[in-house]
Short mmCIF file of C-alpha atoms and ligand atoms in Angstrom, two decimals:
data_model
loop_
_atom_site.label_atom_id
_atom_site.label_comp_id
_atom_site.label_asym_id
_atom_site.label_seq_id
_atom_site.Cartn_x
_atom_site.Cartn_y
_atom_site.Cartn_z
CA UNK H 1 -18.15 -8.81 4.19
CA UNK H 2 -17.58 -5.66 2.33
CA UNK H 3 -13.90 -4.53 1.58
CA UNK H 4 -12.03 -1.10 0.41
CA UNK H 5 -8.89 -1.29 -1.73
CA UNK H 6 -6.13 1.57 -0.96
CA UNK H 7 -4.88 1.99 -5.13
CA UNK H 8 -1.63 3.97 -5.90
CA UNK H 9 1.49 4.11 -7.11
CA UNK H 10 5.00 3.41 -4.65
CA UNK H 11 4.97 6.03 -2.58
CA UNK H 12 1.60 7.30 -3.10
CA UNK H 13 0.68 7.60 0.53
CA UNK H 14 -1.23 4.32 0.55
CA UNK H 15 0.28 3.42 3.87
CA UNK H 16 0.14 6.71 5.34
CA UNK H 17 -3.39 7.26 4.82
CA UNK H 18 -4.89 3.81 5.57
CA UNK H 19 -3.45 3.91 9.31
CA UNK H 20 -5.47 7.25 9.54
CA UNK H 21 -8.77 5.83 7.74
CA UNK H 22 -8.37 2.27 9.90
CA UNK H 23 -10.41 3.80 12.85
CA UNK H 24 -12.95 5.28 10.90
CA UNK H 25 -13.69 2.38 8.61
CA UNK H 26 -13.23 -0.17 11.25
CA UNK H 27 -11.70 -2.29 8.67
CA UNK H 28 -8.07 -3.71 9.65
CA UNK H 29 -5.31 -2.83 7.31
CA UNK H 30 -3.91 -5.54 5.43
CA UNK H 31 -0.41 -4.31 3.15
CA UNK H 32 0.90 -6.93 0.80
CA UNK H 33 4.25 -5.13 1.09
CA UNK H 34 4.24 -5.32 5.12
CA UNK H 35 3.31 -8.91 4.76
CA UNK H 36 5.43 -10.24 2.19
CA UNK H 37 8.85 -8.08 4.51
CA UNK H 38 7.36 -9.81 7.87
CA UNK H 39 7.98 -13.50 5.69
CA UNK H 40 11.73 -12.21 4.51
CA UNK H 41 12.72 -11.68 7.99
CA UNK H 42 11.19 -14.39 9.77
CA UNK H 43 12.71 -16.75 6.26
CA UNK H 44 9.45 -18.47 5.80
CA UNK H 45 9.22 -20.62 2.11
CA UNK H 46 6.74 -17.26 1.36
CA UNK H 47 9.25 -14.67 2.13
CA UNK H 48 13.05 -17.22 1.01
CA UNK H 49 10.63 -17.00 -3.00
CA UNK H 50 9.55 -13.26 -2.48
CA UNK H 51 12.62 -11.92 -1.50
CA UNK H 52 14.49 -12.06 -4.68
CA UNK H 53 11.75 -9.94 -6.92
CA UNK H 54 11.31 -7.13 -4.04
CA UNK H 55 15.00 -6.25 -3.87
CA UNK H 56 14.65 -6.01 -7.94
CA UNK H 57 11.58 -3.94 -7.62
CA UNK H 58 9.37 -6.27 -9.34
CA UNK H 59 5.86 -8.37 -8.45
CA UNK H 60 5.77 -11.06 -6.50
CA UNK H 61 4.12 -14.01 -8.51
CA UNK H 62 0.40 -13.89 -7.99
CA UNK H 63 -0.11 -17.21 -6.82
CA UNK H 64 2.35 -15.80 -3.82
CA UNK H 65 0.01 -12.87 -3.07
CA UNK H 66 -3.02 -14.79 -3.73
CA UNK H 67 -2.44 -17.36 -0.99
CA UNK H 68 -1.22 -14.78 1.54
CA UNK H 69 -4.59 -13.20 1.14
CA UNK H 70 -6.97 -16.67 0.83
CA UNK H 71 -4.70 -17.25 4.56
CA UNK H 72 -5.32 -13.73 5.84
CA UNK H 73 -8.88 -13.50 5.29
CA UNK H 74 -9.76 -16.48 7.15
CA UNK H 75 -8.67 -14.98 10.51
CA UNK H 76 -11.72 -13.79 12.69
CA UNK H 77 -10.95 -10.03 11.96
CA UNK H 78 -11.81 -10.28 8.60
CA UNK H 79 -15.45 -11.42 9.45
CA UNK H 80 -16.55 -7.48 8.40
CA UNK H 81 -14.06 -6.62 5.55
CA UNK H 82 -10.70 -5.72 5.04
CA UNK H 83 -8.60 -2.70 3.63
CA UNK H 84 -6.42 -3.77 1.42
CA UNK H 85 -3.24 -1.78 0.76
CA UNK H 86 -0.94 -2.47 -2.11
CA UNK H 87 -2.71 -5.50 -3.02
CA UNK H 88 -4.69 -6.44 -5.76
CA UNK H 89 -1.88 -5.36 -8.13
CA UNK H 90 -2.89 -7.54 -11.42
CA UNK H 91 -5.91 -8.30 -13.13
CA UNK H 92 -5.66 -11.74 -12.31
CA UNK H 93 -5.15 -10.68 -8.41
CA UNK H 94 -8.38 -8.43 -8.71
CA UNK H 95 -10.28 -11.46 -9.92
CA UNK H 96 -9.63 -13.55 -7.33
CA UNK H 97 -9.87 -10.62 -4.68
CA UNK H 98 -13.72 -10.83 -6.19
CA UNK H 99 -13.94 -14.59 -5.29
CA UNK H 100 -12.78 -13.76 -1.52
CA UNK H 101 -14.63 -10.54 -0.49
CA UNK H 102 -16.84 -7.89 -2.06
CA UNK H 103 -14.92 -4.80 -2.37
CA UNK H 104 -17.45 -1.54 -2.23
CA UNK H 105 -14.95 1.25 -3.01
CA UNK H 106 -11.22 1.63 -4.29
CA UNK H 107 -9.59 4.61 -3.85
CA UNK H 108 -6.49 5.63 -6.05
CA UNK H 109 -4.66 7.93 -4.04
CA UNK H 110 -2.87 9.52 -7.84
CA UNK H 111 0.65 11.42 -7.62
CA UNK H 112 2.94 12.26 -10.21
CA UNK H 113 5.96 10.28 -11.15
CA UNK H 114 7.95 13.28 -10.73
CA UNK H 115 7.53 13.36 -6.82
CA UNK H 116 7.80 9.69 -6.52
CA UNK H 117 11.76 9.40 -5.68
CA UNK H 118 11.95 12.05 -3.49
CA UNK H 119 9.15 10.77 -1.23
CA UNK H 120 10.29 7.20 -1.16
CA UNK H 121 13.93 8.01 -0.41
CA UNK H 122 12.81 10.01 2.47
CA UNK H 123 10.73 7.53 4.15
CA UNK H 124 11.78 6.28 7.18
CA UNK H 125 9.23 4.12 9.46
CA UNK H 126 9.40 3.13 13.66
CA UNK H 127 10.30 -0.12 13.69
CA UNK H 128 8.26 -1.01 16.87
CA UNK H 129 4.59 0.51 15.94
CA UNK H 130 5.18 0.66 11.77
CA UNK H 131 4.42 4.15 12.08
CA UNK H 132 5.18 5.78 8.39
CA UNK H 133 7.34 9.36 8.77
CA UNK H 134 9.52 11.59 5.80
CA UNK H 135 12.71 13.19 6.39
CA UNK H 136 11.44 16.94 5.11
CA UNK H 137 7.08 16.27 4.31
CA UNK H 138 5.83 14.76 7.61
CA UNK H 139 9.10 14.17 10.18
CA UNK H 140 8.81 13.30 13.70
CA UNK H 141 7.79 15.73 16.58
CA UNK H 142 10.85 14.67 18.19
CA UNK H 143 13.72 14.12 16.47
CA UNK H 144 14.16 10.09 16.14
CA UNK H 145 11.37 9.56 18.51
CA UNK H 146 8.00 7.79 17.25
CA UNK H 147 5.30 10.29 17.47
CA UNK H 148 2.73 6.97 18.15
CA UNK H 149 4.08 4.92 20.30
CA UNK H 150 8.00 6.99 21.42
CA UNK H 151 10.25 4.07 20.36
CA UNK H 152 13.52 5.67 19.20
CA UNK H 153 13.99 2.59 16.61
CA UNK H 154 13.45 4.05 13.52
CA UNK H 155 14.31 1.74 9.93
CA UNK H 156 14.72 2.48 6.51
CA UNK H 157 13.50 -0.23 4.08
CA UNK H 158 15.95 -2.21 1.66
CA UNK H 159 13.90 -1.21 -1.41
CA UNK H 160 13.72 2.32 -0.80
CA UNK H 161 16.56 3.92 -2.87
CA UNK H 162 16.36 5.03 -6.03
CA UNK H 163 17.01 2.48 -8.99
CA UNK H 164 14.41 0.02 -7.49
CA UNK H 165 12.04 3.03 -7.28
CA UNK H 166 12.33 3.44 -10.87
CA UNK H 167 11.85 -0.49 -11.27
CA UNK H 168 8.28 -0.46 -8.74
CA UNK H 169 7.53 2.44 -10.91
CA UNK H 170 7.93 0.25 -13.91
CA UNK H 171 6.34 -2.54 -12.37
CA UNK H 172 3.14 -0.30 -11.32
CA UNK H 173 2.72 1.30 -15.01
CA UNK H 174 2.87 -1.82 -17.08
CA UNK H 175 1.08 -4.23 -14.64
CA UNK H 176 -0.71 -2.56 -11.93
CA UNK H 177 -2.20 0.75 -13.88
CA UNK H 178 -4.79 -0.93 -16.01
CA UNK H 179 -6.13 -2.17 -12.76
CA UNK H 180 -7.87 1.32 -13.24
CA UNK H 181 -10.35 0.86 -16.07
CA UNK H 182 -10.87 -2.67 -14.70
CA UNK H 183 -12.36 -1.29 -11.50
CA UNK H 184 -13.53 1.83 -13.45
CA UNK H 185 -15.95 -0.34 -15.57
CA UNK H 186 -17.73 -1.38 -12.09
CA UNK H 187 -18.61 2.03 -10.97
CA UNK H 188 -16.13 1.77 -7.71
CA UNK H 189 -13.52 3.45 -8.84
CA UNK H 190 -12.49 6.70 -6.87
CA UNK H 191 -9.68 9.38 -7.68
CA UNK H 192 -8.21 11.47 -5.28
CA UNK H 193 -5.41 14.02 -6.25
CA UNK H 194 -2.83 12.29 -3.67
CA UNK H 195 -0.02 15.30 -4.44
CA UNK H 196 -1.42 17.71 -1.43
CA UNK H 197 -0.99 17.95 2.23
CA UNK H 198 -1.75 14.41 4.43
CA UNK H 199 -4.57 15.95 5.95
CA UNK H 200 -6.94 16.96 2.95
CA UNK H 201 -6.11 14.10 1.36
CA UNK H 202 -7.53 11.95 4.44
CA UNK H 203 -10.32 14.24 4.46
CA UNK H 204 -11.21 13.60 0.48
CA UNK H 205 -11.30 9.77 0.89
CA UNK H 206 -13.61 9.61 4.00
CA UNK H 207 -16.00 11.39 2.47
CA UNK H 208 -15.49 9.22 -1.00
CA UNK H 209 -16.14 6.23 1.37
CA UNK H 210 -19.68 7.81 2.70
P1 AP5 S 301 4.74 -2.23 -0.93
O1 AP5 S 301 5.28 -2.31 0.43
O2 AP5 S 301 3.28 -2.39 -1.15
O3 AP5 S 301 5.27 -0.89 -1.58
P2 AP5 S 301 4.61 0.13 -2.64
O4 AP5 S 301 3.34 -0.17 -3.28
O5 AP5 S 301 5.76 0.33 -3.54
O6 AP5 S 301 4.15 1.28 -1.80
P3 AP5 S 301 4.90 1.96 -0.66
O7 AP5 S 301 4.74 1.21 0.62
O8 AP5 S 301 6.33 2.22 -1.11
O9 AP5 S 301 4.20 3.38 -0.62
P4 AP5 S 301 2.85 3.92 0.02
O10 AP5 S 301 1.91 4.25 -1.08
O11 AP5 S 301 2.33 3.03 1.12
O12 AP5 S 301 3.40 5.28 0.60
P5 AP5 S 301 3.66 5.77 2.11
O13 AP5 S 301 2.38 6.01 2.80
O14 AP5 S 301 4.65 4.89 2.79
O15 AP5 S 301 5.44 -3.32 -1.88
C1 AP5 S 301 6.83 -3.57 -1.81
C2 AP5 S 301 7.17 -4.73 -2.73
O16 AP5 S 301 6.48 -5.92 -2.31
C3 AP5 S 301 6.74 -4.55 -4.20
O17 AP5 S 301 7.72 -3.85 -4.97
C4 AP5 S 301 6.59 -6.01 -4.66
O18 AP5 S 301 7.84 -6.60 -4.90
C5 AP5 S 301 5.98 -6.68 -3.43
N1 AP5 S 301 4.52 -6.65 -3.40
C6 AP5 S 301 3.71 -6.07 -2.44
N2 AP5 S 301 2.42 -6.29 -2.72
C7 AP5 S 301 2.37 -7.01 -3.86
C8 AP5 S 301 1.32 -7.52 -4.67
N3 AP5 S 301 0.02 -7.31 -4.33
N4 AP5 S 301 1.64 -8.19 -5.78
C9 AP5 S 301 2.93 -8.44 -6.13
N5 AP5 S 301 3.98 -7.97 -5.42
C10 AP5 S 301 3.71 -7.26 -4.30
O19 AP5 S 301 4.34 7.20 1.80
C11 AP5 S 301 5.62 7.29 1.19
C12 AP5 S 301 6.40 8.46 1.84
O20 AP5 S 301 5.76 9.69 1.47
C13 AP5 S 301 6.42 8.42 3.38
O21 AP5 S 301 7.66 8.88 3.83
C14 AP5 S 301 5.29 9.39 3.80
O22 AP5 S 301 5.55 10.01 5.05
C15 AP5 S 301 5.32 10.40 2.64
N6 AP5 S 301 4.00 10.96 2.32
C16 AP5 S 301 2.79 10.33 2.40
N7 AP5 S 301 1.79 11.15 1.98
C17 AP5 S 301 2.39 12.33 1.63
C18 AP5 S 301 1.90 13.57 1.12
N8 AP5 S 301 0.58 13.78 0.88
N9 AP5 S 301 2.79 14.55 0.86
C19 AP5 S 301 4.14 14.35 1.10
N10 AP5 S 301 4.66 13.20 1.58
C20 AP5 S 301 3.81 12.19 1.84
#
């Protein structure tokens, strides 16, 4: 069992690009974020403790995350790997991730705070297929129709406006960033200038992962 990590700030494209690197990689996605909003709306004990350091933009304890993973790598299609998205966030989350799985490559999609707000506050997603779209960057074909799977029931999420996008931002420099030279120091580590069109940046991380 061999893993990838997806590495990035909010907003980096992290979701965006593993739904187009899931079919190459054969590894299923596996987003913290997506996990962690499933357990707020369904008001699991998970999602009741989350739900209070989300809306404020901050991390979710790690014992939180850490169980959501042990849980999720037990089902059967984990048996060749996962890619992880948004998750490990924390030293202490990376160390366990090393007890669970191998991890052969992550890739830190890297974008500039700068263009962080306006991407975020754009985003809008189907809320059938999860399907990730942007009001002006990468919009529907069809107005309000999903371009995967043509569900008109499109959502914006309760985090995405802009003071919590300054708080994730916080969140990711002070507690996620030195996640860097952690992986760094194990030879894994992969950059990839994330502030260019979807495509090329797709393009750059498969060939990082060959
Ligand atoms: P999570 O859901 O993981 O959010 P995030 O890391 O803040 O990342 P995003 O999902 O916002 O961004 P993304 O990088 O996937 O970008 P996307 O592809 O959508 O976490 C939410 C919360 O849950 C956290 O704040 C925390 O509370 C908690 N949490 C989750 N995991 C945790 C963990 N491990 N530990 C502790 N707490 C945890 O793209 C963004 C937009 O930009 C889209 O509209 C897209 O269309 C557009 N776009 C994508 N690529 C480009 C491009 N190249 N050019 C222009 N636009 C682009």
């Amino acid at each position: 069992m061999s893993s990838i990590v997806l590495f990035g700030p909010p907003g980096a494209g992290k979701g965006t690009q593993a739904a187009r690197i899931t079919e190459s990689t054969g590894l299923p996605q596996v987003s913290t974020g997506d996990m962690l909003r499933a357990a707020v709306k369904n008001g699991t004990k998970t999602g009741i403790a989350a739900k209070g350091y989300m809306d404020a933009g901050k991390l979710v304890p790690d014992s939180i995350i850490i169980d959501l993973i042990r849980d999720r790598v037990k089902e059967p299609d984990a048996v060749n790997g996962l890619m992880f998205d948004g998750f490990p966030r924390t030293i202490n989350q990376a160390e366990a991730l090393a007890t669970i799985t191998e991890v052969s490559h992550v890739i830190a999609i890297e974008v500039p705070d700068s263009k962080i707000v306006e991407r975020i506050c754009g985003r809008y997603s189907c809320a059938s297929c999860g399907a990730v779209f942007h009001d002006v960057f990468n919009p529907t074909t069809v107005q309000g129709v999903c371009d995967e799977c043509g569900s008109t029931d499109m959502k914006r999420r309760a985090d995405d406006n802009e003071a919590t996008v300054n708080q994730r931002l916080n969140a990711y420099h002070q507690q996620t960033s030195p996640l860097a030279d952690w992986y760094d120091s194990k030879g894994i580590f992969h950059r990839i200038d994330g502030d260019r069109a979807i495509d090329e940046i797709t393009g750059d991380i498969l060939k990082s992962l060959n």
